[in-house]
Amino acid sequence: MAIDFPGLSSVQTAGNRGKVTEQAADKAPRTDTPAAQNTQPAQSDTVRISDAAQALQRSSSSQGNAEVDSDRVAQIKAAIDNGSYKIDNERIAERMLDFEKLLG
């Protein structure tokens, strides 16, 4: 079975290759029987990741390289601890809708 992950390097998919091969070997039909010798090979399966999933992956990997502002994190933690942190419901709703638009 072949799995095609467009946009992923071979390094990113290498971790799962052995598992798929081992599973396929365990489930492989026996070829030493007369019936197995007359059958045609099965078509290979493929998997395609949608454009939306690829866009999400690209955006998450580009954000993974962003630096963390330790001072800002400390300010937010302090505001949560003392009860002065305010949640902007409108902004959260807008971001959720933007995310939904990305999905489809």
PDB file of N, CA and C in Angstrom:
ATOM      1  N   MET A   1       0.845  -1.163   0.000  1.00  0.00           N
ATOM      2  CA  MET A   1       0.000   0.000   0.000  1.00  0.00           C
ATOM      3  C   MET A   1       0.892   1.228   0.000  1.00  0.00           C
ATOM      4  N   ALA A   2       0.671   2.149  -0.896  1.00  0.00           N
ATOM      5  CA  ALA A   2       1.446   3.383  -0.969  1.00  0.00           C
ATOM      6  C   ALA A   2       0.608   4.534  -0.439  1.00  0.00           C
ATOM      7  N   ILE A   3       1.204   5.357   0.375  1.00  0.00           N
ATOM      8  CA  ILE A   3       0.522   6.531   0.909  1.00  0.00           C
ATOM      9  C   ILE A   3       1.278   7.753   0.439  1.00  0.00           C
ATOM     10  N   ASP A   4       0.578   8.641  -0.245  1.00  0.00           N
ATOM     11  CA  ASP A   4       1.180   9.841  -0.806  1.00  0.00           C
ATOM     12  C   ASP A   4       0.791  11.036   0.053  1.00  0.00           C
ATOM     13  N   PHE A   5       1.762  11.721   0.630  1.00  0.00           N
ATOM     14  CA  PHE A   5       1.531  12.912   1.431  1.00  0.00           C
ATOM     15  C   PHE A   5       2.146  14.100   0.713  1.00  0.00           C
ATOM     16  N   PRO A   6       1.393  14.761  -0.174  1.00  0.00           N
ATOM     17  CA  PRO A   6       1.955  15.908  -0.885  1.00  0.00           C
ATOM     18  C   PRO A   6       2.365  16.995   0.089  1.00  0.00           C
ATOM     19  N   GLY A   7       3.502  17.584  -0.152  1.00  0.00           N
ATOM     20  CA  GLY A   7       3.959  18.682   0.694  1.00  0.00           C
ATOM     21  C   GLY A   7       4.787  18.246   1.882  1.00  0.00           C
ATOM     22  N   LEU A   8       4.877  16.937   2.157  1.00  0.00           N
ATOM     23  CA  LEU A   8       5.675  16.464   3.275  1.00  0.00           C
ATOM     24  C   LEU A   8       6.977  15.900   2.748  1.00  0.00           C
ATOM     25  N   SER A   9       8.050  16.175   3.456  1.00  0.00           N
ATOM     26  CA  SER A   9       9.331  15.610   3.048  1.00  0.00           C
ATOM     27  C   SER A   9       9.397  14.148   3.457  1.00  0.00           C
ATOM     28  N   SER A  10      10.335  13.434   2.895  1.00  0.00           N
ATOM     29  CA  SER A  10      10.475  12.020   3.232  1.00  0.00           C
ATOM     30  C   SER A  10      10.870  11.839   4.686  1.00  0.00           C
ATOM     31  N   VAL A  11      11.534  12.840   5.274  1.00  0.00           N
ATOM     32  CA  VAL A  11      11.923  12.765   6.679  1.00  0.00           C
ATOM     33  C   VAL A  11      10.687  12.787   7.566  1.00  0.00           C
ATOM     34  N   GLN A  12       9.678  13.606   7.207  1.00  0.00           N
ATOM     35  CA  GLN A  12       8.475  13.720   8.016  1.00  0.00           C
ATOM     36  C   GLN A  12       7.631  12.457   7.971  1.00  0.00           C
ATOM     37  N   THR A  13       7.686  11.715   6.889  1.00  0.00           N
ATOM     38  CA  THR A  13       6.871  10.510   6.776  1.00  0.00           C
ATOM     39  C   THR A  13       7.642   9.243   7.086  1.00  0.00           C
ATOM     40  N   ALA A  14       8.958   9.338   7.275  1.00  0.00           N
ATOM     41  CA  ALA A  14       9.791   8.146   7.473  1.00  0.00           C
ATOM     42  C   ALA A  14       9.453   7.408   8.751  1.00  0.00           C
ATOM     43  N   GLY A  15       8.982   8.088   9.774  1.00  0.00           N
ATOM     44  CA  GLY A  15       8.690   7.445  11.045  1.00  0.00           C
ATOM     45  C   GLY A  15       7.600   6.400  10.953  1.00  0.00           C
ATOM     46  N   ASN A  16       6.703   6.498  10.010  1.00  0.00           N
ATOM     47  CA  ASN A  16       5.593   5.565   9.908  1.00  0.00           C
ATOM     48  C   ASN A  16       5.800   4.493   8.849  1.00  0.00           C
ATOM     49  N   ARG A  17       6.851   4.580   8.083  1.00  0.00           N
ATOM     50  CA  ARG A  17       7.025   3.647   6.976  1.00  0.00           C
ATOM     51  C   ARG A  17       7.150   2.206   7.434  1.00  0.00           C
ATOM     52  N   GLY A  18       7.954   1.957   8.444  1.00  0.00           N
ATOM     53  CA  GLY A  18       8.146   0.589   8.913  1.00  0.00           C
ATOM     54  C   GLY A  18       6.866  -0.027   9.421  1.00  0.00           C
ATOM     55  N   LYS A  19       6.055   0.763  10.103  1.00  0.00           N
ATOM     56  CA  LYS A  19       4.810   0.253  10.653  1.00  0.00           C
ATOM     57  C   LYS A  19       3.866  -0.196   9.542  1.00  0.00           C
ATOM     58  N   VAL A  20       3.752   0.608   8.492  1.00  0.00           N
ATOM     59  CA  VAL A  20       2.875   0.251   7.388  1.00  0.00           C
ATOM     60  C   VAL A  20       3.386  -1.007   6.713  1.00  0.00           C
ATOM     61  N   THR A  21       4.703  -1.099   6.494  1.00  0.00           N
ATOM     62  CA  THR A  21       5.288  -2.262   5.838  1.00  0.00           C
ATOM     63  C   THR A  21       5.075  -3.509   6.681  1.00  0.00           C
ATOM     64  N   GLU A  22       5.271  -3.385   7.988  1.00  0.00           N
ATOM     65  CA  GLU A  22       5.089  -4.538   8.855  1.00  0.00           C
ATOM     66  C   GLU A  22       3.638  -4.989   8.857  1.00  0.00           C
ATOM     67  N   GLN A  23       2.702  -4.040   8.894  1.00  0.00           N
ATOM     68  CA  GLN A  23       1.290  -4.408   8.889  1.00  0.00           C
ATOM     69  C   GLN A  23       0.929  -5.079   7.576  1.00  0.00           C
ATOM     70  N   ALA A  24       1.440  -4.555   6.478  1.00  0.00           N
ATOM     71  CA  ALA A  24       1.129  -5.136   5.176  1.00  0.00           C
ATOM     72  C   ALA A  24       1.698  -6.545   5.071  1.00  0.00           C
ATOM     73  N   ALA A  25       2.882  -6.769   5.636  1.00  0.00           N
ATOM     74  CA  ALA A  25       3.495  -8.090   5.582  1.00  0.00           C
ATOM     75  C   ALA A  25       2.698  -9.096   6.408  1.00  0.00           C
ATOM     76  N   ASP A  26       2.159  -8.636   7.545  1.00  0.00           N
ATOM     77  CA  ASP A  26       1.373  -9.527   8.387  1.00  0.00           C
ATOM     78  C   ASP A  26       0.073  -9.937   7.707  1.00  0.00           C
ATOM     79  N   LYS A  27      -0.489  -9.065   6.884  1.00  0.00           N
ATOM     80  CA  LYS A  27      -1.777  -9.322   6.262  1.00  0.00           C
ATOM     81  C   LYS A  27      -1.636  -9.809   4.821  1.00  0.00           C
ATOM     82  N   ALA A  28      -0.427  -9.981   4.350  1.00  0.00           N
ATOM     83  CA  ALA A  28      -0.208 -10.381   2.960  1.00  0.00           C
ATOM     84  C   ALA A  28      -0.757 -11.783   2.733  1.00  0.00           C
ATOM     85  N   PRO A  29      -1.417 -12.001   1.597  1.00  0.00           N
ATOM     86  CA  PRO A  29      -1.941 -13.340   1.318  1.00  0.00           C
ATOM     87  C   PRO A  29      -0.802 -14.305   1.037  1.00  0.00           C
ATOM     88  N   ARG A  30      -1.038 -15.547   1.340  1.00  0.00           N
ATOM     89  CA  ARG A  30      -0.029 -16.572   1.096  1.00  0.00           C
ATOM     90  C   ARG A  30       0.052 -16.825  -0.398  1.00  0.00           C
ATOM     91  N   THR A  31       1.265 -16.935  -0.895  1.00  0.00           N
ATOM     92  CA  THR A  31       1.457 -17.155  -2.338  1.00  0.00           C
ATOM     93  C   THR A  31       1.847 -18.590  -2.673  1.00  0.00           C
ATOM     94  N   ASP A  32       1.914 -19.430  -1.652  1.00  0.00           N
ATOM     95  CA  ASP A  32       2.320 -20.810  -1.933  1.00  0.00           C
ATOM     96  C   ASP A  32       1.137 -21.712  -2.261  1.00  0.00           C
ATOM     97  N   THR A  33      -0.091 -21.191  -2.275  1.00  0.00           N
ATOM     98  CA  THR A  33      -1.255 -21.993  -2.628  1.00  0.00           C
ATOM     99  C   THR A  33      -1.581 -21.772  -4.093  1.00  0.00           C
ATOM    100  N   PRO A  34      -2.158 -22.763  -4.767  1.00  0.00           N
ATOM    101  CA  PRO A  34      -2.490 -22.617  -6.195  1.00  0.00           C
ATOM    102  C   PRO A  34      -3.450 -21.460  -6.459  1.00  0.00           C
ATOM    103  N   ALA A  35      -4.416 -21.232  -5.588  1.00  0.00           N
ATOM    104  CA  ALA A  35      -5.385 -20.152  -5.795  1.00  0.00           C
ATOM    105  C   ALA A  35      -4.696 -18.796  -5.733  1.00  0.00           C
ATOM    106  N   ALA A  36      -3.717 -18.649  -4.856  1.00  0.00           N
ATOM    107  CA  ALA A  36      -3.021 -17.377  -4.709  1.00  0.00           C
ATOM    108  C   ALA A  36      -2.144 -17.082  -5.917  1.00  0.00           C
ATOM    109  N   GLN A  37      -1.647 -18.106  -6.578  1.00  0.00           N
ATOM    110  CA  GLN A  37      -0.771 -17.900  -7.726  1.00  0.00           C
ATOM    111  C   GLN A  37      -1.534 -17.386  -8.943  1.00  0.00           C
ATOM    112  N   ASN A  38      -2.843 -17.641  -9.030  1.00  0.00           N
ATOM    113  CA  ASN A  38      -3.644 -17.234 -10.179  1.00  0.00           C
ATOM    114  C   ASN A  38      -4.290 -15.862 -10.004  1.00  0.00           C
ATOM    115  N   THR A  39      -4.189 -15.259  -8.846  1.00  0.00           N
ATOM    116  CA  THR A  39      -4.843 -13.969  -8.618  1.00  0.00           C
ATOM    117  C   THR A  39      -3.960 -12.828  -9.094  1.00  0.00           C
ATOM    118  N   GLN A  40      -4.599 -11.746  -9.488  1.00  0.00           N
ATOM    119  CA  GLN A  40      -3.865 -10.563  -9.912  1.00  0.00           C
ATOM    120  C   GLN A  40      -3.507  -9.736  -8.678  1.00  0.00           C
ATOM    121  N   PRO A  41      -2.415  -8.980  -8.752  1.00  0.00           N
ATOM    122  CA  PRO A  41      -2.055  -8.145  -7.602  1.00  0.00           C
ATOM    123  C   PRO A  41      -3.111  -7.078  -7.360  1.00  0.00           C
ATOM    124  N   ALA A  42      -3.348  -6.778  -6.104  1.00  0.00           N
ATOM    125  CA  ALA A  42      -4.338  -5.763  -5.733  1.00  0.00           C
ATOM    126  C   ALA A  42      -3.832  -4.381  -6.119  1.00  0.00           C
ATOM    127  N   GLN A  43      -4.753  -3.490  -6.413  1.00  0.00           N
ATOM    128  CA  GLN A  43      -4.369  -2.116  -6.720  1.00  0.00           C
ATOM    129  C   GLN A  43      -3.855  -1.460  -5.447  1.00  0.00           C
ATOM    130  N   SER A  44      -2.893  -0.564  -5.623  1.00  0.00           N
ATOM    131  CA  SER A  44      -2.357   0.102  -4.448  1.00  0.00           C
ATOM    132  C   SER A  44      -3.295   1.227  -4.023  1.00  0.00           C
ATOM    133  N   ASP A  45      -3.398   1.435  -2.734  1.00  0.00           N
ATOM    134  CA  ASP A  45      -4.225   2.491  -2.183  1.00  0.00           C
ATOM    135  C   ASP A  45      -3.405   3.771  -2.085  1.00  0.00           C
ATOM    136  N   THR A  46      -4.059   4.902  -2.222  1.00  0.00           N
ATOM    137  CA  THR A  46      -3.386   6.181  -2.039  1.00  0.00           C
ATOM    138  C   THR A  46      -4.221   7.064  -1.136  1.00  0.00           C
ATOM    139  N   VAL A  47      -3.553   7.956  -0.458  1.00  0.00           N
ATOM    140  CA  VAL A  47      -4.205   8.914   0.420  1.00  0.00           C
ATOM    141  C   VAL A  47      -3.796  10.303  -0.039  1.00  0.00           C
ATOM    142  N   ARG A  48      -4.754  11.202  -0.153  1.00  0.00           N
ATOM    143  CA  ARG A  48      -4.449  12.574  -0.543  1.00  0.00           C
ATOM    144  C   ARG A  48      -4.964  13.502   0.536  1.00  0.00           C
ATOM    145  N   ILE A  49      -4.097  14.379   1.006  1.00  0.00           N
ATOM    146  CA  ILE A  49      -4.475  15.351   2.029  1.00  0.00           C
ATOM    147  C   ILE A  49      -5.100  16.545   1.326  1.00  0.00           C
ATOM    148  N   SER A  50      -6.234  17.017   1.827  1.00  0.00           N
ATOM    149  CA  SER A  50      -6.938  18.120   1.190  1.00  0.00           C
ATOM    150  C   SER A  50      -6.104  19.400   1.218  1.00  0.00           C
ATOM    151  N   ASP A  51      -6.458  20.312   0.338  1.00  0.00           N
ATOM    152  CA  ASP A  51      -5.758  21.591   0.280  1.00  0.00           C
ATOM    153  C   ASP A  51      -5.889  22.353   1.600  1.00  0.00           C
ATOM    154  N   ALA A  52      -7.063  22.256   2.234  1.00  0.00           N
ATOM    155  CA  ALA A  52      -7.275  22.946   3.513  1.00  0.00           C
ATOM    156  C   ALA A  52      -6.354  22.377   4.591  1.00  0.00           C
ATOM    157  N   ALA A  53      -6.205  21.055   4.617  1.00  0.00           N
ATOM    158  CA  ALA A  53      -5.320  20.431   5.608  1.00  0.00           C
ATOM    159  C   ALA A  53      -3.871  20.809   5.360  1.00  0.00           C
ATOM    160  N   GLN A  54      -3.492  20.897   4.091  1.00  0.00           N
ATOM    161  CA  GLN A  54      -2.125  21.305   3.763  1.00  0.00           C
ATOM    162  C   GLN A  54      -1.879  22.751   4.198  1.00  0.00           C
ATOM    163  N   ALA A  55      -2.879  23.625   4.004  1.00  0.00           N
ATOM    164  CA  ALA A  55      -2.736  25.028   4.413  1.00  0.00           C
ATOM    165  C   ALA A  55      -2.597  25.132   5.923  1.00  0.00           C
ATOM    166  N   LEU A  56      -3.371  24.340   6.648  1.00  0.00           N
ATOM    167  CA  LEU A  56      -3.265  24.340   8.110  1.00  0.00           C
ATOM    168  C   LEU A  56      -1.897  23.850   8.555  1.00  0.00           C
ATOM    169  N   GLN A  57      -1.395  22.834   7.888  1.00  0.00           N
ATOM    170  CA  GLN A  57      -0.087  22.303   8.248  1.00  0.00           C
ATOM    171  C   GLN A  57       0.997  23.342   8.003  1.00  0.00           C
ATOM    172  N   ARG A  58       0.931  24.030   6.864  1.00  0.00           N
ATOM    173  CA  ARG A  58       1.925  25.062   6.570  1.00  0.00           C
ATOM    174  C   ARG A  58       1.859  26.185   7.595  1.00  0.00           C
ATOM    175  N   SER A  59       0.648  26.594   7.968  1.00  0.00           N
ATOM    176  CA  SER A  59       0.544  27.704   8.916  1.00  0.00           C
ATOM    177  C   SER A  59       1.017  27.283  10.307  1.00  0.00           C
ATOM    178  N   SER A  60       0.750  26.039  10.703  1.00  0.00           N
ATOM    179  CA  SER A  60       1.191  25.601  12.027  1.00  0.00           C
ATOM    180  C   SER A  60       2.702  25.416  12.069  1.00  0.00           C
ATOM    181  N   SER A  61       3.307  24.960  10.968  1.00  0.00           N
ATOM    182  CA  SER A  61       4.760  24.793  10.981  1.00  0.00           C
ATOM    183  C   SER A  61       5.458  26.141  10.917  1.00  0.00           C
ATOM    184  N   SER A  62       4.863  27.135  10.279  1.00  0.00           N
ATOM    185  CA  SER A  62       5.495  28.458  10.253  1.00  0.00           C
ATOM    186  C   SER A  62       5.364  29.136  11.612  1.00  0.00           C
ATOM    187  N   GLN A  63       4.285  28.848  12.342  1.00  0.00           N
ATOM    188  CA  GLN A  63       4.115  29.424  13.675  1.00  0.00           C
ATOM    189  C   GLN A  63       4.990  28.714  14.696  1.00  0.00           C
ATOM    190  N   GLY A  64       5.369  27.476  14.414  1.00  0.00           N
ATOM    191  CA  GLY A  64       6.206  26.721  15.332  1.00  0.00           C
ATOM    192  C   GLY A  64       7.593  27.318  15.477  1.00  0.00           C
ATOM    193  N   ASN A  65       8.014  28.108  14.501  1.00  0.00           N
ATOM    194  CA  ASN A  65       9.324  28.729  14.551  1.00  0.00           C
ATOM    195  C   ASN A  65       9.298  30.083  15.257  1.00  0.00           C
ATOM    196  N   ALA A  66       8.108  30.568  15.617  1.00  0.00           N
ATOM    197  CA  ALA A  66       7.994  31.874  16.257  1.00  0.00           C
ATOM    198  C   ALA A  66       8.585  31.819  17.666  1.00  0.00           C
ATOM    199  N   GLU A  67       9.187  32.919  18.054  1.00  0.00           N
ATOM    200  CA  GLU A  67       9.768  32.996  19.391  1.00  0.00           C
ATOM    201  C   GLU A  67       8.680  33.302  20.406  1.00  0.00           C
ATOM    202  N   VAL A  68       8.847  32.823  21.626  1.00  0.00           N
ATOM    203  CA  VAL A  68       7.902  33.070  22.697  1.00  0.00           C
ATOM    204  C   VAL A  68       8.355  34.311  23.458  1.00  0.00           C
ATOM    205  N   ASP A  69       7.425  35.242  23.636  1.00  0.00           N
ATOM    206  CA  ASP A  69       7.712  36.462  24.378  1.00  0.00           C
ATOM    207  C   ASP A  69       7.484  36.164  25.866  1.00  0.00           C
ATOM    208  N   SER A  70       8.553  35.831  26.567  1.00  0.00           N
ATOM    209  CA  SER A  70       8.459  35.417  27.970  1.00  0.00           C
ATOM    210  C   SER A  70       7.864  36.507  28.848  1.00  0.00           C
ATOM    211  N   ASP A  71       8.179  37.763  28.557  1.00  0.00           N
ATOM    212  CA  ASP A  71       7.625  38.861  29.350  1.00  0.00           C
ATOM    213  C   ASP A  71       6.108  38.940  29.188  1.00  0.00           C
ATOM    214  N   ARG A  72       5.634  38.769  27.945  1.00  0.00           N
ATOM    215  CA  ARG A  72       4.188  38.826  27.692  1.00  0.00           C
ATOM    216  C   ARG A  72       3.484  37.655  28.376  1.00  0.00           C
ATOM    217  N   VAL A  73       4.088  36.491  28.334  1.00  0.00           N
ATOM    218  CA  VAL A  73       3.513  35.321  29.000  1.00  0.00           C
ATOM    219  C   VAL A  73       3.419  35.565  30.503  1.00  0.00           C
ATOM    220  N   ALA A  74       4.454  36.134  31.079  1.00  0.00           N
ATOM    221  CA  ALA A  74       4.450  36.437  32.517  1.00  0.00           C
ATOM    222  C   ALA A  74       3.363  37.457  32.858  1.00  0.00           C
ATOM    223  N   GLN A  75       3.175  38.478  32.002  1.00  0.00           N
ATOM    224  CA  GLN A  75       2.125  39.476  32.241  1.00  0.00           C
ATOM    225  C   GLN A  75       0.739  38.839  32.219  1.00  0.00           C
ATOM    226  N   ILE A  76       0.508  37.958  31.245  1.00  0.00           N
ATOM    227  CA  ILE A  76      -0.800  37.303  31.140  1.00  0.00           C
ATOM    228  C   ILE A  76      -1.042  36.395  32.340  1.00  0.00           C
ATOM    229  N   LYS A  77      -0.027  35.641  32.750  1.00  0.00           N
ATOM    230  CA  LYS A  77      -0.172  34.772  33.923  1.00  0.00           C
ATOM    231  C   LYS A  77      -0.501  35.580  35.165  1.00  0.00           C
ATOM    232  N   ALA A  78       0.178  36.714  35.334  1.00  0.00           N
ATOM    233  CA  ALA A  78      -0.070  37.571  36.500  1.00  0.00           C
ATOM    234  C   ALA A  78      -1.489  38.123  36.454  1.00  0.00           C
ATOM    235  N   ALA A  79      -1.951  38.529  35.271  1.00  0.00           N
ATOM    236  CA  ALA A  79      -3.310  39.073  35.141  1.00  0.00           C
ATOM    237  C   ALA A  79      -4.355  38.001  35.438  1.00  0.00           C
ATOM    238  N   ILE A  80      -4.103  36.773  35.019  1.00  0.00           N
ATOM    239  CA  ILE A  80      -5.036  35.677  35.323  1.00  0.00           C
ATOM    240  C   ILE A  80      -5.054  35.415  36.824  1.00  0.00           C
ATOM    241  N   ASP A  81      -3.861  35.370  37.424  1.00  0.00           N
ATOM    242  CA  ASP A  81      -3.764  35.102  38.867  1.00  0.00           C
ATOM    243  C   ASP A  81      -4.481  36.156  39.705  1.00  0.00           C
ATOM    244  N   ASN A  82      -4.359  37.442  39.326  1.00  0.00           N
ATOM    245  CA  ASN A  82      -4.984  38.481  40.154  1.00  0.00           C
ATOM    246  C   ASN A  82      -6.399  38.836  39.702  1.00  0.00           C
ATOM    247  N   GLY A  83      -6.904  38.156  38.655  1.00  0.00           N
ATOM    248  CA  GLY A  83      -8.296  38.340  38.242  1.00  0.00           C
ATOM    249  C   GLY A  83      -8.540  39.525  37.328  1.00  0.00           C
ATOM    250  N   SER A  84      -7.494  40.171  36.834  1.00  0.00           N
ATOM    251  CA  SER A  84      -7.696  41.338  35.979  1.00  0.00           C
ATOM    252  C   SER A  84      -7.666  41.007  34.485  1.00  0.00           C
ATOM    253  N   TYR A  85      -7.441  39.765  34.129  1.00  0.00           N
ATOM    254  CA  TYR A  85      -7.388  39.381  32.716  1.00  0.00           C
ATOM    255  C   TYR A  85      -8.802  39.364  32.155  1.00  0.00           C
ATOM    256  N   LYS A  86      -9.018  40.098  31.083  1.00  0.00           N
ATOM    257  CA  LYS A  86     -10.337  40.181  30.457  1.00  0.00           C
ATOM    258  C   LYS A  86     -10.325  39.396  29.152  1.00  0.00           C
ATOM    259  N   ILE A  87     -11.373  38.639  28.944  1.00  0.00           N
ATOM    260  CA  ILE A  87     -11.516  37.845  27.729  1.00  0.00           C
ATOM    261  C   ILE A  87     -12.356  38.634  26.737  1.00  0.00           C
ATOM    262  N   ASP A  88     -11.852  38.776  25.527  1.00  0.00           N
ATOM    263  CA  ASP A  88     -12.553  39.492  24.467  1.00  0.00           C
ATOM    264  C   ASP A  88     -13.364  38.477  23.654  1.00  0.00           C
ATOM    265  N   ASN A  89     -14.642  38.330  24.022  1.00  0.00           N
ATOM    266  CA  ASN A  89     -15.495  37.333  23.374  1.00  0.00           C
ATOM    267  C   ASN A  89     -15.667  37.595  21.881  1.00  0.00           C
ATOM    268  N   GLU A  90     -15.753  38.855  21.494  1.00  0.00           N
ATOM    269  CA  GLU A  90     -15.901  39.203  20.079  1.00  0.00           C
ATOM    270  C   GLU A  90     -14.692  38.734  19.275  1.00  0.00           C
ATOM    271  N   ARG A  91     -13.513  38.981  19.809  1.00  0.00           N
ATOM    272  CA  ARG A  91     -12.292  38.582  19.101  1.00  0.00           C
ATOM    273  C   ARG A  91     -12.206  37.058  18.981  1.00  0.00           C
ATOM    274  N   ILE A  92     -12.565  36.358  20.040  1.00  0.00           N
ATOM    275  CA  ILE A  92     -12.550  34.889  20.005  1.00  0.00           C
ATOM    276  C   ILE A  92     -13.526  34.381  18.952  1.00  0.00           C
ATOM    277  N   ALA A  93     -14.723  34.962  18.914  1.00  0.00           N
ATOM    278  CA  ALA A  93     -15.726  34.541  17.923  1.00  0.00           C
ATOM    279  C   ALA A  93     -15.227  34.804  16.505  1.00  0.00           C
ATOM    280  N   GLU A  94     -14.608  35.964  16.280  1.00  0.00           N
ATOM    281  CA  GLU A  94     -14.084  36.287  14.954  1.00  0.00           C
ATOM    282  C   GLU A  94     -12.991  35.299  14.539  1.00  0.00           C
ATOM    283  N   ARG A  95     -12.114  34.971  15.459  1.00  0.00           N
ATOM    284  CA  ARG A  95     -11.033  34.026  15.152  1.00  0.00           C
ATOM    285  C   ARG A  95     -11.583  32.620  14.870  1.00  0.00           C
ATOM    286  N   MET A  96     -12.621  32.237  15.599  1.00  0.00           N
ATOM    287  CA  MET A  96     -13.237  30.926  15.353  1.00  0.00           C
ATOM    288  C   MET A  96     -13.862  30.888  13.959  1.00  0.00           C
ATOM    289  N   LEU A  97     -14.522  31.974  13.554  1.00  0.00           N
ATOM    290  CA  LEU A  97     -15.111  32.035  12.227  1.00  0.00           C
ATOM    291  C   LEU A  97     -14.042  32.029  11.139  1.00  0.00           C
ATOM    292  N   ASP A  98     -12.938  32.738  11.383  1.00  0.00           N
ATOM    293  CA  ASP A  98     -11.834  32.731  10.424  1.00  0.00           C
ATOM    294  C   ASP A  98     -11.272  31.325  10.264  1.00  0.00           C
ATOM    295  N   PHE A  99     -11.137  30.610  11.374  1.00  0.00           N
ATOM    296  CA  PHE A  99     -10.632  29.238  11.337  1.00  0.00           C
ATOM    297  C   PHE A  99     -11.602  28.338  10.554  1.00  0.00           C
ATOM    298  N   GLU A 100     -12.891  28.530  10.801  1.00  0.00           N
ATOM    299  CA  GLU A 100     -13.902  27.735  10.091  1.00  0.00           C
ATOM    300  C   GLU A 100     -13.830  27.977   8.591  1.00  0.00           C
ATOM    301  N   LYS A 101     -13.573  29.213   8.188  1.00  0.00           N
ATOM    302  CA  LYS A 101     -13.436  29.534   6.764  1.00  0.00           C
ATOM    303  C   LYS A 101     -12.243  28.794   6.149  1.00  0.00           C
ATOM    304  N   LEU A 102     -11.173  28.636   6.908  1.00  0.00           N
ATOM    305  CA  LEU A 102     -10.016  27.905   6.404  1.00  0.00           C
ATOM    306  C   LEU A 102     -10.343  26.446   6.109  1.00  0.00           C
ATOM    307  N   LEU A 103     -11.232  25.887   6.923  1.00  0.00           N
ATOM    308  CA  LEU A 103     -11.566  24.472   6.787  1.00  0.00           C
ATOM    309  C   LEU A 103     -12.527  24.202   5.647  1.00  0.00           C
ATOM    310  N   GLY A 104     -13.218  25.214   5.238  1.00  0.00           N
ATOM    311  CA  GLY A 104     -14.005  24.844   4.135  1.00  0.00           C
ATOM    312  C   GLY A 104     -15.133  25.563   3.676  1.00  0.00           C
TER     313      GLY A 104
END
